[in-house]
PDB file of C-alpha atoms and ligand atoms in Angstrom:
ATOM      1  CA  MET A   1      -8.748 -21.964  -7.795  1.00 54.00           C
ATOM      2  CA  SER A   2      -5.712 -22.396 -10.056  1.00 80.00           C
ATOM      3  CA  ALA A   3      -3.600 -25.520 -10.035  1.00 96.00           C
ATOM      4  CA  ARG A   4      -0.791 -25.613  -7.480  1.00 98.00           C
ATOM      5  CA  VAL A   5       2.808 -26.491  -8.280  1.00 98.00           C
ATOM      6  CA  THR A   6       5.588 -26.548  -5.694  1.00 98.00           C
ATOM      7  CA  VAL A   7       9.227 -26.664  -6.716  1.00 98.00           C
ATOM      8  CA  VAL A   8      11.950 -27.829  -4.337  1.00 98.00           C
ATOM      9  CA  GLY A   9      15.282 -26.940  -5.853  1.00 98.00           C
ATOM     10  CA  SER A  10      18.043 -24.524  -6.659  1.00 98.00           C
ATOM     11  CA  ALA A  11      18.244 -20.770  -7.064  1.00 98.00           C
ATOM     12  CA  ASN A  12      21.363 -19.360  -8.721  1.00 98.00           C
ATOM     13  CA  VAL A  13      22.703 -16.106  -9.967  1.00 97.00           C
ATOM     14  CA  ASP A  14      23.735 -16.683 -13.592  1.00 96.00           C
ATOM     15  CA  LEU A  15      26.904 -14.878 -14.700  1.00 97.00           C
ATOM     16  CA  VAL A  16      26.519 -15.081 -18.465  1.00 95.00           C
ATOM     17  CA  THR A  17      29.173 -14.378 -21.083  1.00 96.00           C
ATOM     18  CA  ARG A  18      28.303 -14.457 -24.749  1.00 95.00           C
ATOM     19  CA  VAL A  19      31.107 -15.556 -27.085  1.00 96.00           C
ATOM     20  CA  ASP A  20      31.337 -16.338 -30.770  1.00 95.00           C
ATOM     21  CA  ARG A  21      32.499 -19.855 -29.959  1.00 94.00           C
ATOM     22  CA  ILE A  22      33.120 -21.668 -26.692  1.00 94.00           C
ATOM     23  CA  PRO A  23      36.902 -21.812 -26.013  1.00 93.00           C
ATOM     24  CA  ALA A  24      38.764 -25.127 -26.274  1.00 93.00           C
ATOM     25  CA  PRO A  25      40.735 -26.282 -23.190  1.00 92.00           C
ATOM     26  CA  GLY A  26      43.706 -23.923 -22.666  1.00 95.00           C
ATOM     27  CA  GLU A  27      42.304 -21.282 -25.039  1.00 95.00           C
ATOM     28  CA  THR A  28      41.269 -17.698 -24.159  1.00 95.00           C
ATOM     29  CA  VAL A  29      38.538 -15.843 -26.042  1.00 95.00           C
ATOM     30  CA  THR A  30      37.039 -12.380 -25.572  1.00 96.00           C
ATOM     31  CA  ALA A  31      33.338 -12.136 -24.700  1.00 96.00           C
ATOM     32  CA  GLU A  32      30.944  -9.985 -26.695  1.00 95.00           C
ATOM     33  CA  SER A  33      28.790  -9.303 -23.619  1.00 95.00           C
ATOM     34  CA  PHE A  34      28.412 -10.060 -19.929  1.00 96.00           C
ATOM     35  CA  ASP A  35      25.098 -10.110 -18.033  1.00 94.00           C
ATOM     36  CA  ILE A  36      23.828 -11.124 -14.610  1.00 95.00           C
ATOM     37  CA  TYR A  37      20.465 -12.903 -14.477  1.00 94.00           C
ATOM     38  CA  ALA A  38      18.419 -14.773 -11.896  1.00 96.00           C
ATOM     39  CA  GLY A  39      18.520 -18.497 -12.651  1.00 96.00           C
ATOM     40  CA  GLY A  40      18.953 -21.952 -11.204  1.00 97.00           C
ATOM     41  CA  LYS A  41      16.887 -24.899 -12.333  1.00 98.00           C
ATOM     42  CA  GLY A  42      14.495 -24.682  -9.389  1.00 98.00           C
ATOM     43  CA  LEU A  43      13.822 -20.965  -9.804  1.00 98.00           C
ATOM     44  CA  ASN A  44      13.516 -21.230 -13.599  1.00 98.00           C
ATOM     45  CA  GLN A  45      11.040 -24.117 -13.336  1.00 98.00           C
ATOM     46  CA  ALA A  46       8.939 -22.350 -10.694  1.00 98.00           C
ATOM     47  CA  ILE A  47       8.745 -19.222 -12.855  1.00 98.00           C
ATOM     48  CA  ALA A  48       7.869 -21.300 -15.922  1.00 98.00           C
ATOM     49  CA  ALA A  49       4.998 -22.925 -14.010  1.00 98.00           C
ATOM     50  CA  ARG A  50       3.908 -19.551 -12.670  1.00 98.00           C
ATOM     51  CA  ARG A  51       3.931 -17.871 -16.084  1.00 98.00           C
ATOM     52  CA  ALA A  52       2.006 -20.876 -17.440  1.00 98.00           C
ATOM     53  CA  GLY A  53      -0.764 -19.937 -15.025  1.00 97.00           C
ATOM     54  CA  ALA A  54      -0.198 -22.203 -12.000  1.00 98.00           C
ATOM     55  CA  ARG A  55      -0.005 -21.057  -8.379  1.00 98.00           C
ATOM     56  CA  ALA A  56       3.662 -21.962  -8.164  1.00 98.00           C
ATOM     57  CA  GLU A  57       6.018 -21.605  -5.223  1.00 98.00           C
ATOM     58  CA  LEU A  58       9.730 -22.299  -4.800  1.00 98.00           C
ATOM     59  CA  ILE A  59      11.347 -23.823  -1.706  1.00 98.00           C
ATOM     60  CA  ALA A  60      15.047 -22.965  -1.984  1.00 98.00           C
ATOM     61  CA  ALA A  61      18.034 -21.483  -0.171  1.00 98.00           C
ATOM     62  CA  VAL A  62      20.052 -18.349  -0.852  1.00 98.00           C
ATOM     63  CA  GLY A  63      23.193 -17.055   0.855  1.00 98.00           C
ATOM     64  CA  THR A  64      23.982 -13.938   2.849  1.00 97.00           C
ATOM     65  CA  ASP A  65      25.873 -12.191   0.026  1.00 97.00           C
ATOM     66  CA  ASP A  66      24.584  -9.373  -2.205  1.00 96.00           C
ATOM     67  CA  TYR A  67      23.470 -11.801  -4.941  1.00 97.00           C
ATOM     68  CA  ALA A  68      20.809 -13.236  -2.624  1.00 98.00           C
ATOM     69  CA  GLN A  69      18.777 -10.053  -3.008  1.00 97.00           C
ATOM     70  CA  VAL A  70      18.695 -10.465  -6.808  1.00 97.00           C
ATOM     71  CA  LEU A  71      16.918 -13.803  -6.325  1.00 98.00           C
ATOM     72  CA  ILE A  72      14.612 -12.567  -3.557  1.00 98.00           C
ATOM     73  CA  ASP A  73      13.577  -9.606  -5.747  1.00 98.00           C
ATOM     74  CA  THR A  74      12.928 -11.961  -8.673  1.00 98.00           C
ATOM     75  CA  VAL A  75      10.718 -14.254  -6.578  1.00 98.00           C
ATOM     76  CA  ILE A  76       8.734 -11.251  -5.316  1.00 98.00           C
ATOM     77  CA  ALA A  77       8.413  -9.797  -8.828  1.00 98.00           C
ATOM     78  CA  GLU A  78       6.893 -13.102 -10.002  1.00 97.00           C
ATOM     79  CA  GLY A  79       4.318 -12.975  -7.204  1.00 97.00           C
ATOM     80  CA  MET A  80       5.791 -15.915  -5.301  1.00 98.00           C
ATOM     81  CA  ASP A  81       6.353 -16.240  -1.545  1.00 98.00           C
ATOM     82  CA  ALA A  82       9.880 -15.036  -0.733  1.00 98.00           C
ATOM     83  CA  THR A  83       9.624 -16.360   2.842  1.00 97.00           C
ATOM     84  CA  LEU A  84      10.151 -19.825   1.325  1.00 98.00           C
ATOM     85  CA  LEU A  85      13.714 -18.786   0.416  1.00 98.00           C
ATOM     86  CA  ARG A  86      15.918 -19.719   3.356  1.00 97.00           C
ATOM     87  CA  ARG A  87      18.959 -17.569   4.171  1.00 97.00           C
ATOM     88  CA  GLU A  88      22.048 -19.721   4.717  1.00 97.00           C
ATOM     89  CA  SER A  89      25.317 -18.221   5.872  1.00 96.00           C
ATOM     90  CA  GLY A  90      27.739 -17.995   2.917  1.00 96.00           C
ATOM     91  CA  THR A  91      27.442 -17.589  -0.834  1.00 98.00           C
ATOM     92  CA  THR A  92      24.352 -17.807  -3.019  1.00 98.00           C
ATOM     93  CA  GLY A  93      24.400 -20.503  -5.701  1.00 98.00           C
ATOM     94  CA  THR A  94      26.226 -19.221  -8.760  1.00 98.00           C
ATOM     95  CA  ALA A  95      26.281 -20.445 -12.353  1.00 97.00           C
ATOM     96  CA  PHE A  96      28.995 -19.468 -14.844  1.00 97.00           C
ATOM     97  CA  VAL A  97      27.232 -19.684 -18.190  1.00 95.00           C
ATOM     98  CA  THR A  98      28.931 -19.318 -21.576  1.00 95.00           C
ATOM     99  CA  THR A  99      26.695 -19.118 -24.642  1.00 92.00           C
ATOM    100  CA  ASP A 100      27.925 -19.202 -28.224  1.00 92.00           C
ATOM    101  CA  ALA A 101      26.660 -17.792 -31.513  1.00 90.00           C
ATOM    102  CA  THR A 102      24.537 -20.892 -32.186  1.00 87.00           C
ATOM    103  CA  GLY A 103      22.705 -20.536 -28.852  1.00 81.00           C
ATOM    104  CA  GLU A 104      24.477 -23.532 -27.281  1.00 83.00           C
ATOM    105  CA  ASN A 105      25.986 -23.150 -23.832  1.00 89.00           C
ATOM    106  CA  ASN A 106      28.119 -24.711 -21.177  1.00 92.00           C
ATOM    107  CA  ILE A 107      27.565 -24.151 -17.470  1.00 93.00           C
ATOM    108  CA  VAL A 108      29.650 -24.542 -14.317  1.00 96.00           C
ATOM    109  CA  ILE A 109      27.684 -24.262 -11.082  1.00 96.00           C
ATOM    110  CA  VAL A 110      28.904 -23.458  -7.591  1.00 97.00           C
ATOM    111  CA  PRO A 111      26.180 -24.825  -5.266  1.00 98.00           C
ATOM    112  CA  GLY A 112      26.699 -22.390  -2.357  1.00 98.00           C
ATOM    113  CA  ALA A 113      23.479 -22.207  -0.315  1.00 98.00           C
ATOM    114  CA  ASN A 114      21.773 -24.826  -2.545  1.00 98.00           C
ATOM    115  CA  GLY A 115      24.068 -27.434  -1.031  1.00 98.00           C
ATOM    116  CA  LEU A 116      22.705 -26.612   2.441  1.00 98.00           C
ATOM    117  CA  LEU A 117      19.053 -27.321   1.581  1.00 98.00           C
ATOM    118  CA  ARG A 118      19.001 -30.757   3.226  1.00 98.00           C
ATOM    119  CA  HIS A 119      15.488 -31.241   4.638  1.00 98.00           C
ATOM    120  CA  LEU A 120      12.055 -29.629   4.518  1.00 98.00           C
ATOM    121  CA  THR A 121      10.379 -27.998   7.498  1.00 98.00           C
ATOM    122  CA  ASP A 122       6.882 -29.085   8.607  1.00 98.00           C
ATOM    123  CA  VAL A 123       5.383 -25.988   6.967  1.00 97.00           C
ATOM    124  CA  GLU A 124       7.154 -26.807   3.701  1.00 98.00           C
ATOM    125  CA  ARG A 125       5.956 -30.431   3.834  1.00 98.00           C
ATOM    126  CA  ASP A 126       2.382 -29.152   4.245  1.00 98.00           C
ATOM    127  CA  LEU A 127       2.833 -27.010   1.136  1.00 98.00           C
ATOM    128  CA  VAL A 128       4.015 -30.068  -0.818  1.00 98.00           C
ATOM    129  CA  ARG A 129       0.995 -32.066   0.437  1.00 98.00           C
ATOM    130  CA  GLU A 130      -1.437 -29.309  -0.597  1.00 98.00           C
ATOM    131  CA  SER A 131       0.028 -29.069  -4.120  1.00 98.00           C
ATOM    132  CA  ASP A 132      -1.185 -30.844  -7.243  1.00 98.00           C
ATOM    133  CA  VAL A 133       2.349 -31.319  -8.545  1.00 98.00           C
ATOM    134  CA  LEU A 134       5.834 -31.294  -6.997  1.00 98.00           C
ATOM    135  CA  ILE A 135       8.914 -30.675  -9.164  1.00 98.00           C
ATOM    136  CA  CYS A 136      12.468 -31.536  -8.077  1.00 98.00           C
ATOM    137  CA  GLN A 137      15.864 -31.472  -9.831  1.00 98.00           C
ATOM    138  CA  LEU A 138      19.325 -32.486  -8.604  1.00 98.00           C
ATOM    139  CA  GLU A 139      21.057 -29.147  -7.940  1.00 98.00           C
ATOM    140  CA  VAL A 140      20.224 -29.709  -4.252  1.00 98.00           C
ATOM    141  CA  PRO A 141      21.188 -32.659  -1.990  1.00 98.00           C
ATOM    142  CA  ASP A 142      19.476 -36.045  -2.398  1.00 98.00           C
ATOM    143  CA  SER A 143      18.260 -35.849   1.226  1.00 98.00           C
ATOM    144  CA  VAL A 144      15.884 -32.936   0.510  1.00 98.00           C
ATOM    145  CA  VAL A 145      14.753 -34.445  -2.800  1.00 98.00           C
ATOM    146  CA  GLU A 146      13.923 -37.711  -1.010  1.00 98.00           C
ATOM    147  CA  ASP A 147      12.133 -35.822   1.777  1.00 98.00           C
ATOM    148  CA  ALA A 148      10.050 -33.851  -0.757  1.00 98.00           C
ATOM    149  CA  VAL A 149       9.156 -36.696  -3.128  1.00 98.00           C
ATOM    150  CA  THR A 150       8.216 -39.164  -0.395  1.00 98.00           C
ATOM    151  CA  THR A 151       6.052 -36.498   1.290  1.00 98.00           C
ATOM    152  CA  ALA A 152       4.367 -35.826  -2.052  1.00 98.00           C
ATOM    153  CA  TRP A 153       3.881 -39.505  -2.869  1.00 98.00           C
ATOM    154  CA  LYS A 154       2.189 -40.226   0.485  1.00 98.00           C
ATOM    155  CA  ALA A 155      -0.182 -37.269  -0.058  1.00 98.00           C
ATOM    156  CA  GLY A 156      -1.081 -38.137  -3.655  1.00 98.00           C
ATOM    157  CA  THR A 157       0.744 -35.088  -5.046  1.00 98.00           C
ATOM    158  CA  LYS A 158       2.136 -35.922  -8.507  1.00 98.00           C
ATOM    159  CA  VAL A 159       5.944 -35.991  -8.638  1.00 98.00           C
ATOM    160  CA  VAL A 160       7.902 -34.683 -11.626  1.00 98.00           C
ATOM    161  CA  LEU A 161      11.657 -35.312 -11.368  1.00 98.00           C
ATOM    162  CA  ASN A 162      14.161 -33.642 -13.682  1.00 98.00           C
ATOM    163  CA  PRO A 163      17.380 -35.502 -12.716  1.00 98.00           C
ATOM    164  CA  THR A 164      19.887 -32.839 -13.698  1.00 96.00           C
ATOM    165  CA  PRO A 165      22.830 -32.301 -13.217  1.00 96.00           C
ATOM    166  CA  VAL A 166      22.707 -36.013 -13.880  1.00 96.00           C
ATOM    167  CA  ARG A 167      23.762 -38.497 -11.195  1.00 95.00           C
ATOM    168  CA  PRO A 168      22.388 -41.900 -10.201  1.00 94.00           C
ATOM    169  CA  VAL A 169      18.965 -41.569  -8.574  1.00 96.00           C
ATOM    170  CA  ASN A 170      18.385 -43.727  -5.484  1.00 96.00           C
ATOM    171  CA  SER A 171      15.527 -46.240  -5.390  1.00 96.00           C
ATOM    172  CA  ALA A 172      13.579 -44.387  -2.662  1.00 97.00           C
ATOM    173  CA  ILE A 173      13.383 -41.308  -4.880  1.00 98.00           C
ATOM    174  CA  LEU A 174      12.576 -43.294  -8.035  1.00 97.00           C
ATOM    175  CA  ALA A 175       9.748 -45.137  -6.299  1.00 97.00           C
ATOM    176  CA  ALA A 176       7.913 -41.833  -5.759  1.00 98.00           C
ATOM    177  CA  VAL A 177       8.313 -40.466  -9.301  1.00 98.00           C
ATOM    178  CA  ASP A 178       5.305 -40.137 -11.627  1.00 98.00           C
ATOM    179  CA  VAL A 179       7.089 -38.434 -14.526  1.00 98.00           C
ATOM    180  CA  LEU A 180      10.826 -38.359 -15.211  1.00 98.00           C
ATOM    181  CA  ILE A 181      11.919 -35.584 -17.597  1.00 98.00           C
ATOM    182  CA  VAL A 182      15.375 -35.979 -19.145  1.00 98.00           C
ATOM    183  CA  ASN A 183      17.272 -34.781 -22.188  1.00 96.00           C
ATOM    184  CA  GLU A 184      18.746 -37.346 -24.575  1.00 95.00           C
ATOM    185  CA  HIS A 185      22.179 -37.373 -22.872  1.00 95.00           C
ATOM    186  CA  GLU A 186      20.637 -37.894 -19.442  1.00 96.00           C
ATOM    187  CA  ALA A 187      18.371 -40.602 -20.885  1.00 97.00           C
ATOM    188  CA  GLU A 188      21.429 -42.496 -22.063  1.00 97.00           C
ATOM    189  CA  GLN A 189      23.471 -41.958 -18.891  1.00 97.00           C
ATOM    190  CA  LEU A 190      20.628 -43.054 -16.619  1.00 97.00           C
ATOM    191  CA  GLN A 191      19.482 -45.858 -18.962  1.00 96.00           C
ATOM    192  CA  VAL A 192      15.954 -44.627 -18.445  1.00 95.00           C
ATOM    193  CA  ASP A 193      14.405 -47.533 -20.348  1.00 93.00           C
ATOM    194  CA  LEU A 194      15.413 -49.753 -17.432  1.00 93.00           C
ATOM    195  CA  LEU A 195      14.103 -47.475 -14.662  1.00 95.00           C
ATOM    196  CA  PRO A 196      10.884 -48.429 -12.834  1.00 93.00           C
ATOM    197  CA  VAL A 197       8.986 -45.165 -13.461  1.00 97.00           C
ATOM    198  CA  PRO A 198       5.506 -44.918 -14.999  1.00 97.00           C
ATOM    199  CA  CYS A 199       6.329 -42.159 -17.475  1.00 98.00           C
ATOM    200  CA  VAL A 200       9.501 -40.841 -19.142  1.00 98.00           C
ATOM    201  CA  LEU A 201       9.560 -37.640 -21.202  1.00 98.00           C
ATOM    202  CA  THR A 202      12.764 -37.221 -23.183  1.00 98.00           C
ATOM    203  CA  THR A 203      13.420 -33.782 -24.666  1.00 97.00           C
ATOM    204  CA  LEU A 204      15.280 -33.783 -27.980  1.00 95.00           C
ATOM    205  CA  GLY A 205      16.007 -30.071 -28.548  1.00 89.00           C
ATOM    206  CA  SER A 206      14.931 -28.985 -32.036  1.00 87.00           C
ATOM    207  CA  ASN A 207      13.530 -32.493 -32.635  1.00 91.00           C
ATOM    208  CA  GLY A 208      10.819 -32.132 -29.988  1.00 93.00           C
ATOM    209  CA  ALA A 209      10.408 -34.873 -27.393  1.00 96.00           C
ATOM    210  CA  THR A 210       9.226 -38.426 -26.829  1.00 97.00           C
ATOM    211  CA  LEU A 211       6.691 -39.455 -24.210  1.00 97.00           C
ATOM    212  CA  ARG A 212       6.784 -43.047 -22.975  1.00 97.00           C
ATOM    213  CA  ILE A 213       3.944 -44.150 -20.718  1.00 96.00           C
ATOM    214  CA  ARG A 214       4.308 -47.610 -19.206  1.00 94.00           C
ATOM    215  CA  GLY A 215       1.752 -49.988 -20.685  1.00 93.00           C
ATOM    216  CA  GLU A 216       0.716 -47.510 -23.400  1.00 94.00           C
ATOM    217  CA  GLY A 217       3.816 -47.091 -25.593  1.00 95.00           C
ATOM    218  CA  THR A 218       5.703 -44.067 -26.880  1.00 96.00           C
ATOM    219  CA  VAL A 219       4.433 -41.005 -28.722  1.00 96.00           C
ATOM    220  CA  ARG A 220       6.441 -38.336 -30.480  1.00 96.00           C
ATOM    221  CA  ILE A 221       5.955 -34.686 -29.452  1.00 95.00           C
ATOM    222  CA  PRO A 222       6.703 -32.372 -32.404  1.00 92.00           C
ATOM    223  CA  ALA A 223       8.911 -29.284 -32.174  1.00 89.00           C
ATOM    224  CA  ARG A 224       8.019 -25.767 -33.300  1.00 91.00           C
ATOM    225  CA  LYS A 225      10.599 -24.362 -35.744  1.00 91.00           C
ATOM    226  CA  THR A 226      12.638 -21.569 -34.234  1.00 91.00           C
ATOM    227  CA  ILE A 227      15.984 -19.771 -34.426  1.00 89.00           C
ATOM    228  CA  ALA A 228      17.911 -20.255 -31.191  1.00 86.00           C
ATOM    229  CA  ILE A 229      19.602 -17.233 -29.623  1.00 88.00           C
ATOM    230  CA  ASP A 230      20.208 -18.816 -26.200  1.00 88.00           C
ATOM    231  CA  THR A 231      19.089 -22.281 -25.106  1.00 89.00           C
ATOM    232  CA  THR A 232      19.815 -21.669 -21.382  1.00 91.00           C
ATOM    233  CA  GLY A 233      16.708 -22.542 -19.381  1.00 94.00           C
ATOM    234  CA  ALA A 234      14.803 -24.134 -22.296  1.00 95.00           C
ATOM    235  CA  GLY A 235      14.684 -27.479 -20.487  1.00 96.00           C
ATOM    236  CA  ASP A 236      13.502 -25.735 -17.317  1.00 98.00           C
ATOM    237  CA  THR A 237      10.772 -23.945 -19.251  1.00 98.00           C
ATOM    238  CA  PHE A 238       9.609 -27.318 -20.599  1.00 98.00           C
ATOM    239  CA  VAL A 239       9.527 -28.870 -17.106  1.00 98.00           C
ATOM    240  CA  GLY A 240       7.688 -25.972 -15.432  1.00 98.00           C
ATOM    241  CA  ALA A 241       5.169 -25.593 -18.255  1.00 98.00           C
ATOM    242  CA  PHE A 242       4.495 -29.348 -18.354  1.00 98.00           C
ATOM    243  CA  ALA A 243       3.944 -29.433 -14.575  1.00 98.00           C
ATOM    244  CA  ALA A 244       1.550 -26.477 -14.708  1.00 98.00           C
ATOM    245  CA  GLU A 245      -0.471 -28.195 -17.414  1.00 98.00           C
ATOM    246  CA  ILE A 246      -0.774 -31.574 -15.680  1.00 98.00           C
ATOM    247  CA  ALA A 247      -1.591 -29.740 -12.435  1.00 98.00           C
ATOM    248  CA  ARG A 248      -4.730 -28.416 -14.109  1.00 97.00           C
ATOM    249  CA  GLY A 249      -5.674 -31.889 -15.289  1.00 97.00           C
ATOM    250  CA  VAL A 250      -4.429 -31.846 -18.890  1.00 96.00           C
ATOM    251  CA  SER A 251      -3.239 -35.205 -20.340  1.00 97.00           C
ATOM    252  CA  TYR A 252       0.510 -35.886 -20.382  1.00 97.00           C
ATOM    253  CA  GLU A 253       0.584 -35.768 -24.187  1.00 96.00           C
ATOM    254  CA  ALA A 254      -1.229 -32.430 -24.486  1.00 96.00           C
ATOM    255  CA  ALA A 255       0.848 -31.000 -21.626  1.00 97.00           C
ATOM    256  CA  ALA A 256       4.066 -32.068 -23.383  1.00 97.00           C
ATOM    257  CA  MET A 257       2.930 -30.442 -26.627  1.00 96.00           C
ATOM    258  CA  TRP A 258       2.167 -27.183 -24.846  1.00 96.00           C
ATOM    259  CA  ALA A 259       5.479 -27.337 -22.934  1.00 97.00           C
ATOM    260  CA  SER A 260       7.367 -27.961 -26.169  1.00 96.00           C
ATOM    261  CA  ILE A 261       5.989 -24.711 -27.621  1.00 96.00           C
ATOM    262  CA  ALA A 262       6.888 -22.854 -24.406  1.00 97.00           C
ATOM    263  CA  ALA A 263      10.464 -24.197 -24.565  1.00 96.00           C
ATOM    264  CA  SER A 264      10.792 -23.236 -28.242  1.00 95.00           C
ATOM    265  CA  LEU A 265       9.821 -19.646 -27.414  1.00 96.00           C
ATOM    266  CA  SER A 266      12.328 -19.509 -24.545  1.00 95.00           C
ATOM    267  CA  VAL A 267      15.331 -19.995 -26.861  1.00 93.00           C
ATOM    268  CA  GLU A 268      14.459 -16.875 -28.848  1.00 93.00           C
ATOM    269  CA  GLU A 269      15.716 -14.509 -26.124  1.00 91.00           C
ATOM    270  CA  GLN A 270      18.818 -14.304 -23.973  1.00 88.00           C
ATOM    271  CA  GLY A 271      18.955 -15.388 -20.340  1.00 88.00           C
ATOM    272  CA  ALA A 272      16.986 -18.074 -18.532  1.00 91.00           C
ATOM    273  CA  VAL A 273      14.382 -16.167 -16.489  1.00 94.00           C
ATOM    274  CA  PRO A 274      13.890 -13.277 -18.960  1.00 93.00           C
ATOM    275  CA  SER A 275      13.135 -15.696 -21.805  1.00 94.00           C
ATOM    276  CA  ILE A 276      10.452 -17.823 -20.085  1.00 97.00           C
ATOM    277  CA  PRO A 277       7.179 -17.152 -21.942  1.00 97.00           C
ATOM    278  CA  THR A 278       3.785 -16.314 -20.465  1.00 97.00           C
ATOM    279  CA  ARG A 279       0.701 -18.459 -21.063  1.00 97.00           C
ATOM    280  CA  ARG A 280      -0.552 -15.810 -23.502  1.00 96.00           C
ATOM    281  CA  ALA A 281       2.653 -15.965 -25.572  1.00 96.00           C
ATOM    282  CA  VAL A 282       2.456 -19.765 -25.814  1.00 96.00           C
ATOM    283  CA  ASP A 283      -1.234 -19.741 -26.770  1.00 93.00           C
ATOM    284  CA  ASP A 284      -0.534 -17.034 -29.378  1.00 93.00           C
ATOM    285  CA  ALA A 285       2.244 -19.179 -30.883  1.00 92.00           C
ATOM    286  CA  LEU A 286      -0.116 -22.169 -31.000  1.00 86.00           C
ATOM    287  CA  GLY A 287      -3.003 -20.291 -32.618  1.00 77.00           C
ATOM    288  CA  PRO A 288      -6.676 -20.553 -31.536  1.00 62.00           C
ATOM    289  CA  GLU A 289      -7.444 -23.870 -33.277  1.00 55.00           C
ATOM    290  CA  ARG A 290      -4.491 -25.690 -31.751  1.00 63.00           C
ATOM    291  CA  VAL A 291      -5.271 -24.322 -28.265  1.00 56.00           C
ATOM    292  CA  GLU A 292      -8.813 -25.730 -28.633  1.00 54.00           C
ATOM    293  CA  SER A 293      -7.598 -29.144 -29.705  1.00 54.00           C
ATOM    294  CA  LEU A 294      -5.087 -29.594 -26.837  1.00 56.00           C
TER     295      LEU A 294
HETATM  296  O1  RIB B   1      19.048 -24.898 -16.683  1.00 73.61           O
HETATM  297  C1  RIB B   1      19.651 -23.621 -16.710  1.00 73.61           C
HETATM  298  C2  RIB B   1      20.155 -23.284 -15.358  1.00 73.61           C
HETATM  299  O2  RIB B   1      21.174 -24.186 -15.010  1.00 73.61           O
HETATM  300  C3  RIB B   1      20.788 -21.929 -15.260  1.00 73.61           C
HETATM  301  O3  RIB B   1      19.876 -20.896 -14.941  1.00 73.61           O
HETATM  302  C4  RIB B   1      21.872 -22.139 -14.216  1.00 73.61           C
HETATM  303  O4  RIB B   1      21.662 -21.451 -13.040  1.00 73.61           O
HETATM  304  C5  RIB B   1      21.933 -23.644 -13.975  1.00 73.61           C
HETATM  305  O5  RIB B   1      21.330 -24.013 -12.814  1.00 73.61           O
END
């Protein structure tokens, strides 16, 4: 039986423009391309865990507009349970993504249905309890994050929290967290060194990551060299891949190394969901000896 990961979070349609450089305030630039992709941190992370080999599911909400079907079709295509996507009256979550020639991006999100995911149902709580790992982010209300993480904590399901878009995290949520995954900006804004969590993984882009385990110290996770085309979803790939690895019992350090390779591969293609690598692609990038040693 493969390891089980449940994600409670957002599902967005990403409206992506590619520009040479991101416009300054008040400036207009012409895009080189425009594409529509499935995205959202919750959906991206669930797919990353799935492609890493876990039995991953996503609990999320979509609207009643035409974009909802794009996300439902994506969930089905990945072999996940589309009945866990609630239909809420109104718009589906939407992300306006601009990527530049260096692969950097900026993103504006409109929560839409994500903002209406306030609590879990009994069936959804059972799914969280039966999982090895729960992942949450903050593109959905705190109430559903608190519901999910406290349910997981009571059942012994490991909790991975990716607190992005960054905002203060309440103490009830923090108390249930096993692993907090942040980027360097979020680490600074949340002052993660002062937070009472057992493990903090800080991603550092092309510099890899650091893993701090309380009582054991900090280790550096190296980065694989790559040329970035589009960094959208790289953090989500890291989170989903890491969760899939710890769900199958791998150590945090080995899981972070594997996730770092997965994230490095994801920046080599455009779009969030299309660029998330399979387990095979990550193992191929590592080479047989490295796979053995992890
Ligand atoms: O992390 C990338 C994601 O952030 C995009 O897919 C977009 O939908 C936003 O949620």
